[in-house]
Amino acid sequence: MNAVKVTLGVLLASGAIVSATGLPTYPQTANAAEQAAATAVAKPSVYIAPIDRAKFLAGSKFDFRVELNDLTGDPGNVAITVNGKEASAFFGKAFEKTSTAKSREFTIRDVTIGKAGTYTVSVKAGSLSKSVKYEAVTADVAGKKAKNVILFIGDGMGISSVTMARIMSKGLTEGKYNDLLQMDKFDQRAIVTTSGMDSLVTDSANSASAYNTGHKSAVNGLGIYPDNTESSLDDPKVETLAEMLKRTRGMSVGVVTTSEIEDATPAAVVSHTRRRSDKPEIAEMLLKLQPEVVLGGGSAYFLPKSVAGSKRKDEKDLIADFEKSGYTFAENATQLKAAKSPSKLLGLFHTGDMNVYYDRSTNNKEALKSFTDQPNLWDMTQKAIDVLSKNENGFFLMVEGASVDKQLHAMDWERSAYDEIELDKAIGVARKFAEQNGDTLIVATADHNHSASIAGTYWEGDGKSGREAIRTYEAAKFPTYTDANKDGFPDSPNPDRKLAVVFGATPDYYEDYKFNAIPQAPAVNSDGKYVANPATLANPDDPNKDRFLHTGTLDPKVDSTEVHTADDVPLMAYGPGASYFKGTLDNTEVFFGIVNSLGLSLTGAKPDGKTWVSLTEFLNVIGGSAKYDSAKNTTTVKANGSTLVLNLAKRTATKNGKAVALEFKISQGKTVVTSNSLLAALAK
């Protein structure tokens, strides 16, 4: 029996779940201290969802919930108000009231805040009290609007990951890159913070949910705020962007990924659940929303229980249900190509996660098993654009390079980098479409980071190996990856001098800096403890293999793979609305940037047909200035030898004490004007 089979046998015996890529995932269990804390007596408290500082697009739908938890007696009269008005009257709906021996719950589902502004929610119940503040906003009306939005998520793609991919794809000559990645060439850039509402370090579910809803969630949460019930499917919901666009704009929606289509990032486009592992239910949520394009892996949750490979517990045949709804179905790359551009397209190319690009491109049959005809990500992206762009109302497309993350968990950074290059080629496809049409915003970002970093290069040319062969500073020189066929991928992941990538948050693992021909788990379970997996070594039977052993930083009873970090992630944007993405942004702001690019209104307000621009930005262009007086609530504008005074409260403007016609208003906290009226008012 070979080393691979031994490894898989150990994993299966340990209760690990082995994914389609051969990588295990393990259920997380609390340690003793966490278990003790969970059983400690909790004090009575008030929980309000949405949470403090939640930001809403005015007119978006959400569930409102108040919980009184860990009660020791009757809390007495409960008062819940919004800006001083009784909450049920404010929302126009009565509370659904529930209770247990230790809690009281007050829920109103499917409500909206229809007017921009600041709102204070106050709860008083006996000696308990709590207040939170909300902000409701409308979409920015200034500037040219996008018809389409394509959001690329490199799952786990930190700045160091981008650098790895660029080095391996483009190379350097005397310190200068020979070329840049497609995402590098986007002019607009920002840094995104990633923490969730309950944890410094996020997972992909609630971080992707932030991009799709504009709201924080908890680890494992998708399109919800967590509540105190056992069910994962009844938590307070927040509307996703895809739901908004279908409800109000008639836009098409596409979801493309190299993971299971029910996995966290693609699921965030459509789903509402406290538990990202509700994959059968997430598949049904896809059917309910019916994105016009659904491409990825995960057919196991679409197949009825009686079909081999199914992971459902019922006989629902979701593929048949999609076909009844007008979808063309493809199960391999050949069928995807033959599908042309139907009105609706479902492609499921693996029962689990799709295999990584390296194994697909080299026809690595030991890794692929029977799935030898899987499409690449850029072809899926092109097909999605072909289908979605037929809608005159526009489209929203989310494309995920999923195994950038999955391979970093396994510390297989070479496979991760190949998948990032694949993602970048998909970005190139979108960029070409955007350049041809001029009406498409492209955003490329990540949901979280990993602890991988480039320390130098690895070279055995002088007989050294292992850690002694890691070269730093001037000894590192430059890696020797080549791309003879000019396809953008290195010809080999194992040149004579390769990148030396190190990790900071790991289990115990072996590292001989050799590429694994078959994907391997970094650690395996042995008597309830995760130990380094010798199958990752070029010679697993090396009697001196402990010279390659790296002592981990994580609890060996809990963590079997490298984990996410709280590091910020990069964002690159191109097209109408890209200027929103600058500086340091909370991950929820990515949603609002997309909303602003579309000029999305959910309140029934009609566009006035005027072109609005930021006052300060326009003055910067024409050489003017603006000064705000908070005491008078006025803005004084000086340009072209003239002085204008804008009374922001009365929405009037004067020039030399006389009224002057000027079109201006406040949008997203900024003063915006029509350029023609400003130039006319400033004219001598």
Short mmCIF file of N, CA and C in Angstrom, two decimals, residues 246-391:
data_model
loop_
_atom_site.label_atom_id
_atom_site.label_comp_id
_atom_site.label_asym_id
_atom_site.label_seq_id
_atom_site.Cartn_x
_atom_site.Cartn_y
_atom_site.Cartn_z
N LYS A 246 -32.43 41.50 -8.31
CA LYS A 246 -33.53 40.79 -8.97
C LYS A 246 -34.88 41.39 -8.60
N ARG A 247 -35.01 41.83 -7.36
CA ARG A 247 -36.28 42.38 -6.89
C ARG A 247 -36.60 43.73 -7.52
N THR A 248 -35.60 44.57 -7.72
CA THR A 248 -35.87 45.95 -8.12
C THR A 248 -35.38 46.33 -9.51
N ARG A 249 -34.40 45.59 -10.04
CA ARG A 249 -33.78 46.00 -11.30
C ARG A 249 -34.00 45.01 -12.44
N GLY A 250 -34.39 43.78 -12.13
CA GLY A 250 -34.48 42.77 -13.17
C GLY A 250 -33.14 42.41 -13.77
N MET A 251 -32.07 42.57 -12.98
CA MET A 251 -30.74 42.25 -13.46
C MET A 251 -30.49 40.75 -13.36
N SER A 252 -29.57 40.26 -14.16
CA SER A 252 -29.16 38.86 -14.09
C SER A 252 -28.07 38.70 -13.04
N VAL A 253 -27.95 37.48 -12.53
CA VAL A 253 -26.98 37.16 -11.49
C VAL A 253 -26.21 35.91 -11.88
N GLY A 254 -24.91 35.91 -11.65
CA GLY A 254 -24.09 34.74 -11.91
C GLY A 254 -23.21 34.41 -10.73
N VAL A 255 -23.00 33.11 -10.49
CA VAL A 255 -22.13 32.63 -9.41
C VAL A 255 -21.19 31.60 -10.01
N VAL A 256 -19.90 31.88 -9.96
CA VAL A 256 -18.89 31.01 -10.57
C VAL A 256 -17.80 30.76 -9.53
N THR A 257 -17.41 29.50 -9.37
CA THR A 257 -16.39 29.16 -8.37
C THR A 257 -15.69 27.88 -8.75
N THR A 258 -14.51 27.66 -8.18
CA THR A 258 -13.83 26.38 -8.34
C THR A 258 -14.05 25.48 -7.12
N SER A 259 -14.84 25.95 -6.16
CA SER A 259 -15.19 25.12 -5.00
C SER A 259 -16.56 24.49 -5.25
N GLU A 260 -17.07 23.81 -4.24
CA GLU A 260 -18.48 23.44 -4.26
C GLU A 260 -19.31 24.71 -4.38
N ILE A 261 -20.32 24.68 -5.20
CA ILE A 261 -21.14 25.88 -5.40
C ILE A 261 -21.87 26.26 -4.11
N GLU A 262 -21.98 25.31 -3.17
CA GLU A 262 -22.63 25.57 -1.89
C GLU A 262 -21.64 26.05 -0.83
N ASP A 263 -20.35 26.16 -1.19
CA ASP A 263 -19.34 26.56 -0.22
C ASP A 263 -19.56 28.03 0.18
N ALA A 264 -18.86 28.47 1.21
CA ALA A 264 -19.16 29.73 1.87
C ALA A 264 -19.22 30.93 0.93
N THR A 265 -18.19 31.14 0.11
CA THR A 265 -18.13 32.35 -0.71
C THR A 265 -19.24 32.39 -1.77
N PRO A 266 -19.41 31.35 -2.60
CA PRO A 266 -20.53 31.41 -3.53
C PRO A 266 -21.88 31.40 -2.84
N ALA A 267 -21.98 30.69 -1.71
CA ALA A 267 -23.25 30.64 -0.98
C ALA A 267 -23.67 32.01 -0.49
N ALA A 268 -22.70 32.88 -0.19
CA ALA A 268 -23.01 34.20 0.34
C ALA A 268 -23.83 35.05 -0.64
N VAL A 269 -23.79 34.72 -1.91
CA VAL A 269 -24.55 35.48 -2.91
C VAL A 269 -26.05 35.28 -2.72
N VAL A 270 -26.45 34.11 -2.23
CA VAL A 270 -27.87 33.76 -2.24
C VAL A 270 -28.45 33.33 -0.91
N SER A 271 -27.65 33.00 0.08
CA SER A 271 -28.18 32.20 1.19
C SER A 271 -28.31 32.95 2.51
N HIS A 272 -29.11 32.33 3.39
CA HIS A 272 -29.36 32.84 4.73
C HIS A 272 -29.33 31.65 5.69
N THR A 273 -28.22 31.49 6.39
CA THR A 273 -28.10 30.40 7.35
C THR A 273 -27.01 30.73 8.36
N ARG A 274 -27.20 30.25 9.58
CA ARG A 274 -26.18 30.43 10.62
C ARG A 274 -25.06 29.43 10.46
N ARG A 275 -25.28 28.40 9.64
CA ARG A 275 -24.30 27.32 9.55
C ARG A 275 -23.95 27.09 8.08
N ARG A 276 -22.76 27.45 7.71
CA ARG A 276 -22.34 27.33 6.31
C ARG A 276 -22.35 25.88 5.82
N SER A 277 -22.39 24.94 6.76
CA SER A 277 -22.41 23.53 6.37
C SER A 277 -23.80 23.04 5.98
N ASP A 278 -24.80 23.93 5.97
CA ASP A 278 -26.15 23.55 5.53
C ASP A 278 -26.18 23.48 3.99
N LYS A 279 -25.35 22.64 3.44
CA LYS A 279 -25.17 22.65 1.99
C LYS A 279 -26.37 22.14 1.20
N PRO A 280 -27.08 21.12 1.66
CA PRO A 280 -28.30 20.75 0.92
C PRO A 280 -29.30 21.90 0.86
N GLU A 281 -29.44 22.62 1.98
CA GLU A 281 -30.37 23.75 2.01
C GLU A 281 -29.87 24.91 1.16
N ILE A 282 -28.55 25.13 1.14
CA ILE A 282 -27.99 26.20 0.31
C ILE A 282 -28.22 25.90 -1.16
N ALA A 283 -28.09 24.64 -1.56
CA ALA A 283 -28.40 24.27 -2.95
C ALA A 283 -29.84 24.62 -3.28
N GLU A 284 -30.75 24.41 -2.34
CA GLU A 284 -32.15 24.75 -2.58
C GLU A 284 -32.35 26.27 -2.62
N MET A 285 -31.55 27.02 -1.86
CA MET A 285 -31.63 28.48 -1.92
C MET A 285 -31.17 28.99 -3.29
N LEU A 286 -30.20 28.32 -3.88
CA LEU A 286 -29.80 28.65 -5.25
C LEU A 286 -30.97 28.45 -6.21
N LEU A 287 -31.66 27.35 -6.05
CA LEU A 287 -32.81 27.08 -6.90
C LEU A 287 -33.90 28.13 -6.69
N LYS A 288 -34.10 28.55 -5.45
CA LYS A 288 -35.13 29.54 -5.15
C LYS A 288 -34.83 30.87 -5.81
N LEU A 289 -33.59 31.36 -5.69
CA LEU A 289 -33.24 32.66 -6.29
C LEU A 289 -33.04 32.55 -7.80
N GLN A 290 -32.55 31.40 -8.26
CA GLN A 290 -32.29 31.13 -9.66
C GLN A 290 -31.36 32.16 -10.33
N PRO A 291 -30.10 32.23 -9.87
CA PRO A 291 -29.13 32.99 -10.65
C PRO A 291 -29.08 32.44 -12.06
N GLU A 292 -28.93 33.31 -13.04
CA GLU A 292 -28.97 32.84 -14.43
C GLU A 292 -27.77 31.97 -14.77
N VAL A 293 -26.67 32.12 -14.04
CA VAL A 293 -25.49 31.28 -14.25
C VAL A 293 -25.03 30.73 -12.91
N VAL A 294 -24.85 29.41 -12.83
CA VAL A 294 -24.33 28.73 -11.65
C VAL A 294 -23.29 27.73 -12.14
N LEU A 295 -22.02 27.98 -11.84
CA LEU A 295 -20.94 27.13 -12.34
C LEU A 295 -19.95 26.82 -11.21
N GLY A 296 -19.65 25.54 -11.01
CA GLY A 296 -18.67 25.14 -10.00
C GLY A 296 -18.74 23.66 -9.73
N GLY A 297 -18.32 23.26 -8.54
CA GLY A 297 -18.44 21.87 -8.11
C GLY A 297 -19.66 21.70 -7.21
N GLY A 298 -19.72 20.56 -6.51
CA GLY A 298 -20.75 20.37 -5.51
C GLY A 298 -22.02 19.70 -5.97
N SER A 299 -21.94 18.87 -7.01
CA SER A 299 -23.15 18.20 -7.50
C SER A 299 -23.71 17.21 -6.47
N ALA A 300 -22.90 16.81 -5.50
CA ALA A 300 -23.37 15.85 -4.49
C ALA A 300 -24.61 16.33 -3.75
N TYR A 301 -24.78 17.65 -3.64
CA TYR A 301 -25.92 18.19 -2.93
C TYR A 301 -27.11 18.48 -3.85
N PHE A 302 -26.94 18.20 -5.13
CA PHE A 302 -28.02 18.34 -6.11
C PHE A 302 -28.64 16.99 -6.45
N LEU A 303 -27.89 15.92 -6.18
CA LEU A 303 -28.32 14.59 -6.57
C LEU A 303 -29.20 13.94 -5.50
N PRO A 304 -30.24 13.19 -5.91
CA PRO A 304 -31.06 12.49 -4.92
C PRO A 304 -30.26 11.44 -4.16
N LYS A 305 -30.70 11.14 -2.96
CA LYS A 305 -29.99 10.23 -2.06
C LYS A 305 -29.66 8.90 -2.72
N SER A 306 -30.53 8.41 -3.59
CA SER A 306 -30.35 7.09 -4.18
C SER A 306 -29.28 7.05 -5.27
N VAL A 307 -28.76 8.20 -5.67
CA VAL A 307 -27.73 8.26 -6.71
C VAL A 307 -26.35 8.21 -6.06
N ALA A 308 -25.47 7.39 -6.61
CA ALA A 308 -24.10 7.27 -6.08
C ALA A 308 -23.42 8.63 -6.06
N GLY A 309 -22.77 8.95 -4.95
CA GLY A 309 -22.07 10.22 -4.81
C GLY A 309 -22.89 11.30 -4.16
N SER A 310 -24.19 11.07 -3.97
CA SER A 310 -25.05 12.08 -3.35
C SER A 310 -24.73 12.25 -1.88
N LYS A 311 -24.89 13.49 -1.40
CA LYS A 311 -24.76 13.78 0.03
C LYS A 311 -26.07 14.32 0.59
N ARG A 312 -27.15 14.16 -0.16
CA ARG A 312 -28.45 14.56 0.33
C ARG A 312 -29.05 13.45 1.20
N LYS A 313 -30.00 13.82 2.04
CA LYS A 313 -30.70 12.84 2.87
C LYS A 313 -32.13 12.65 2.40
N ASP A 314 -32.42 13.16 1.20
CA ASP A 314 -33.76 13.00 0.63
C ASP A 314 -33.62 12.68 -0.85
N GLU A 315 -34.73 12.50 -1.53
CA GLU A 315 -34.71 12.13 -2.94
C GLU A 315 -34.93 13.32 -3.87
N LYS A 316 -34.71 14.52 -3.38
CA LYS A 316 -34.83 15.69 -4.25
C LYS A 316 -33.76 15.65 -5.34
N ASP A 317 -34.17 15.90 -6.57
CA ASP A 317 -33.27 15.96 -7.71
C ASP A 317 -33.21 17.40 -8.18
N LEU A 318 -32.27 18.17 -7.63
CA LEU A 318 -32.22 19.59 -7.93
C LEU A 318 -31.76 19.87 -9.35
N ILE A 319 -30.95 18.98 -9.92
CA ILE A 319 -30.55 19.18 -11.32
C ILE A 319 -31.80 19.13 -12.20
N ALA A 320 -32.65 18.16 -11.96
CA ALA A 320 -33.91 18.07 -12.72
C ALA A 320 -34.77 19.30 -12.48
N ASP A 321 -34.79 19.80 -11.23
CA ASP A 321 -35.59 20.99 -10.92
C ASP A 321 -35.05 22.22 -11.65
N PHE A 322 -33.72 22.34 -11.73
CA PHE A 322 -33.14 23.45 -12.49
C PHE A 322 -33.50 23.33 -13.97
N GLU A 323 -33.41 22.13 -14.50
CA GLU A 323 -33.74 21.93 -15.92
C GLU A 323 -35.21 22.27 -16.18
N LYS A 324 -36.09 21.92 -15.26
CA LYS A 324 -37.51 22.27 -15.41
C LYS A 324 -37.70 23.79 -15.39
N SER A 325 -36.78 24.49 -14.75
CA SER A 325 -36.86 25.95 -14.68
C SER A 325 -36.19 26.62 -15.87
N GLY A 326 -35.77 25.82 -16.85
CA GLY A 326 -35.23 26.40 -18.08
C GLY A 326 -33.73 26.43 -18.18
N TYR A 327 -33.04 25.74 -17.28
CA TYR A 327 -31.58 25.75 -17.30
C TYR A 327 -31.03 24.69 -18.26
N THR A 328 -29.98 25.05 -18.97
CA THR A 328 -29.15 24.08 -19.67
C THR A 328 -28.11 23.56 -18.68
N PHE A 329 -27.95 22.23 -18.63
CA PHE A 329 -27.04 21.64 -17.65
C PHE A 329 -25.80 21.09 -18.33
N ALA A 330 -24.62 21.37 -17.73
CA ALA A 330 -23.35 20.82 -18.21
C ALA A 330 -22.63 20.19 -17.03
N GLU A 331 -22.02 19.02 -17.27
CA GLU A 331 -21.28 18.37 -16.18
C GLU A 331 -19.80 18.20 -16.49
N ASN A 332 -19.33 18.77 -17.59
CA ASN A 332 -17.90 18.75 -17.88
C ASN A 332 -17.58 19.89 -18.84
N ALA A 333 -16.29 20.08 -19.10
CA ALA A 333 -15.85 21.19 -19.94
C ALA A 333 -16.37 21.07 -21.36
N THR A 334 -16.44 19.86 -21.88
CA THR A 334 -16.92 19.65 -23.24
C THR A 334 -18.37 20.10 -23.37
N GLN A 335 -19.19 19.72 -22.40
CA GLN A 335 -20.60 20.12 -22.44
C GLN A 335 -20.76 21.62 -22.22
N LEU A 336 -19.89 22.21 -21.38
CA LEU A 336 -19.96 23.66 -21.15
C LEU A 336 -19.68 24.41 -22.44
N LYS A 337 -18.68 23.99 -23.18
CA LYS A 337 -18.35 24.63 -24.44
C LYS A 337 -19.49 24.48 -25.44
N ALA A 338 -20.10 23.31 -25.48
CA ALA A 338 -21.18 23.04 -26.43
C ALA A 338 -22.46 23.79 -26.07
N ALA A 339 -22.56 24.28 -24.83
CA ALA A 339 -23.80 24.93 -24.38
C ALA A 339 -24.02 26.29 -25.03
N LYS A 340 -23.01 26.81 -25.74
CA LYS A 340 -23.14 28.13 -26.37
C LYS A 340 -23.48 29.16 -25.29
N SER A 341 -24.58 29.93 -25.48
CA SER A 341 -24.96 30.92 -24.46
C SER A 341 -26.47 30.90 -24.25
N PRO A 342 -26.95 29.89 -23.49
CA PRO A 342 -28.38 29.79 -23.21
C PRO A 342 -28.84 30.91 -22.29
N SER A 343 -30.13 30.99 -22.06
CA SER A 343 -30.65 32.03 -21.17
C SER A 343 -30.34 31.73 -19.70
N LYS A 344 -30.25 30.43 -19.36
CA LYS A 344 -29.89 30.02 -18.01
C LYS A 344 -28.95 28.83 -18.10
N LEU A 345 -27.93 28.82 -17.23
CA LEU A 345 -26.90 27.79 -17.34
C LEU A 345 -26.51 27.28 -15.96
N LEU A 346 -26.56 25.96 -15.79
CA LEU A 346 -26.09 25.29 -14.59
C LEU A 346 -24.96 24.35 -14.99
N GLY A 347 -23.78 24.54 -14.40
CA GLY A 347 -22.65 23.65 -14.65
C GLY A 347 -22.08 23.15 -13.34
N LEU A 348 -22.09 21.84 -13.15
CA LEU A 348 -21.54 21.22 -11.94
C LEU A 348 -20.51 20.19 -12.38
N PHE A 349 -19.24 20.44 -12.10
CA PHE A 349 -18.15 19.71 -12.73
C PHE A 349 -17.44 18.75 -11.78
N HIS A 350 -17.95 18.60 -10.59
CA HIS A 350 -17.37 17.69 -9.60
C HIS A 350 -18.41 17.48 -8.52
N THR A 351 -18.39 16.32 -7.87
CA THR A 351 -19.30 16.11 -6.75
C THR A 351 -18.89 16.96 -5.54
N GLY A 352 -17.59 17.26 -5.43
CA GLY A 352 -17.09 18.11 -4.36
C GLY A 352 -16.46 19.36 -4.94
N ASP A 353 -15.37 19.83 -4.31
CA ASP A 353 -14.62 20.94 -4.87
C ASP A 353 -13.98 20.52 -6.19
N MET A 354 -13.92 21.43 -7.14
CA MET A 354 -13.17 21.15 -8.35
C MET A 354 -11.70 20.98 -8.00
N ASN A 355 -11.00 20.18 -8.79
CA ASN A 355 -9.57 20.03 -8.56
C ASN A 355 -8.83 21.32 -8.89
N VAL A 356 -7.65 21.45 -8.34
CA VAL A 356 -6.89 22.68 -8.53
C VAL A 356 -6.33 22.75 -9.95
N TYR A 357 -5.94 23.96 -10.36
CA TYR A 357 -5.52 24.17 -11.74
C TYR A 357 -4.32 23.31 -12.10
N TYR A 358 -3.33 23.22 -11.22
CA TYR A 358 -2.13 22.45 -11.56
C TYR A 358 -2.49 21.02 -11.92
N ASP A 359 -3.33 20.39 -11.13
CA ASP A 359 -3.68 18.99 -11.38
C ASP A 359 -4.57 18.85 -12.61
N ARG A 360 -5.44 19.83 -12.84
CA ARG A 360 -6.26 19.79 -14.05
C ARG A 360 -5.41 19.97 -15.30
N SER A 361 -4.48 20.93 -15.25
CA SER A 361 -3.70 21.26 -16.44
C SER A 361 -2.67 20.20 -16.79
N THR A 362 -2.24 19.42 -15.80
CA THR A 362 -1.27 18.35 -16.05
C THR A 362 -1.93 16.98 -16.15
N ASN A 363 -3.27 16.97 -16.11
CA ASN A 363 -4.03 15.72 -16.16
C ASN A 363 -3.51 14.73 -15.13
N ASN A 364 -3.38 15.22 -13.92
CA ASN A 364 -2.87 14.43 -12.80
C ASN A 364 -3.96 13.46 -12.36
N LYS A 365 -4.00 12.30 -12.99
CA LYS A 365 -5.13 11.37 -12.82
C LYS A 365 -5.25 10.85 -11.40
N GLU A 366 -4.13 10.75 -10.69
CA GLU A 366 -4.21 10.26 -9.32
C GLU A 366 -4.95 11.26 -8.43
N ALA A 367 -4.87 12.56 -8.80
CA ALA A 367 -5.62 13.58 -8.07
C ALA A 367 -7.03 13.76 -8.62
N LEU A 368 -7.16 13.68 -9.96
CA LEU A 368 -8.45 13.95 -10.60
C LEU A 368 -9.45 12.82 -10.44
N LYS A 369 -8.96 11.59 -10.31
CA LYS A 369 -9.83 10.41 -10.31
C LYS A 369 -10.64 10.39 -11.62
N SER A 370 -11.96 10.34 -11.54
CA SER A 370 -12.78 10.25 -12.75
C SER A 370 -13.14 11.61 -13.33
N PHE A 371 -12.76 12.69 -12.65
CA PHE A 371 -13.15 14.04 -13.10
C PHE A 371 -12.04 14.63 -13.98
N THR A 372 -11.88 14.09 -15.17
CA THR A 372 -10.76 14.44 -16.05
C THR A 372 -11.11 15.52 -17.06
N ASP A 373 -12.35 16.05 -17.04
CA ASP A 373 -12.75 17.05 -18.03
C ASP A 373 -13.42 18.22 -17.33
N GLN A 374 -12.64 18.91 -16.48
CA GLN A 374 -13.15 20.07 -15.76
C GLN A 374 -12.69 21.35 -16.47
N PRO A 375 -13.56 22.36 -16.59
CA PRO A 375 -13.18 23.61 -17.26
C PRO A 375 -12.25 24.44 -16.38
N ASN A 376 -11.54 25.37 -16.98
CA ASN A 376 -10.73 26.30 -16.19
C ASN A 376 -11.58 27.53 -15.85
N LEU A 377 -11.08 28.33 -14.94
CA LEU A 377 -11.87 29.43 -14.40
C LEU A 377 -12.09 30.54 -15.42
N TRP A 378 -11.12 30.79 -16.29
CA TRP A 378 -11.34 31.88 -17.25
C TRP A 378 -12.36 31.49 -18.33
N ASP A 379 -12.42 30.22 -18.68
CA ASP A 379 -13.47 29.80 -19.62
C ASP A 379 -14.85 29.87 -18.96
N MET A 380 -14.94 29.51 -17.68
CA MET A 380 -16.21 29.64 -16.97
C MET A 380 -16.63 31.11 -16.88
N THR A 381 -15.66 31.98 -16.64
CA THR A 381 -15.96 33.41 -16.55
C THR A 381 -16.45 33.95 -17.89
N GLN A 382 -15.78 33.56 -18.97
CA GLN A 382 -16.21 34.01 -20.30
C GLN A 382 -17.61 33.51 -20.62
N LYS A 383 -17.87 32.25 -20.30
CA LYS A 383 -19.20 31.69 -20.57
C LYS A 383 -20.26 32.43 -19.76
N ALA A 384 -19.94 32.73 -18.50
CA ALA A 384 -20.90 33.46 -17.66
C ALA A 384 -21.20 34.83 -18.24
N ILE A 385 -20.17 35.54 -18.69
CA ILE A 385 -20.37 36.86 -19.28
C ILE A 385 -21.21 36.75 -20.55
N ASP A 386 -20.94 35.74 -21.37
CA ASP A 386 -21.72 35.55 -22.60
C ASP A 386 -23.20 35.39 -22.30
N VAL A 387 -23.53 34.65 -21.26
CA VAL A 387 -24.93 34.42 -20.91
C VAL A 387 -25.54 35.66 -20.26
N LEU A 388 -24.85 36.21 -19.28
CA LEU A 388 -25.41 37.30 -18.48
C LEU A 388 -25.55 38.60 -19.26
N SER A 389 -24.64 38.85 -20.18
CA SER A 389 -24.63 40.13 -20.89
C SER A 389 -25.78 40.28 -21.87
N LYS A 390 -26.56 39.23 -22.04
CA LYS A 390 -27.73 39.33 -22.93
C LYS A 390 -28.87 40.12 -22.27
N ASN A 391 -28.79 40.32 -20.97
CA ASN A 391 -29.83 41.05 -20.25
C ASN A 391 -29.58 42.55 -20.36
#
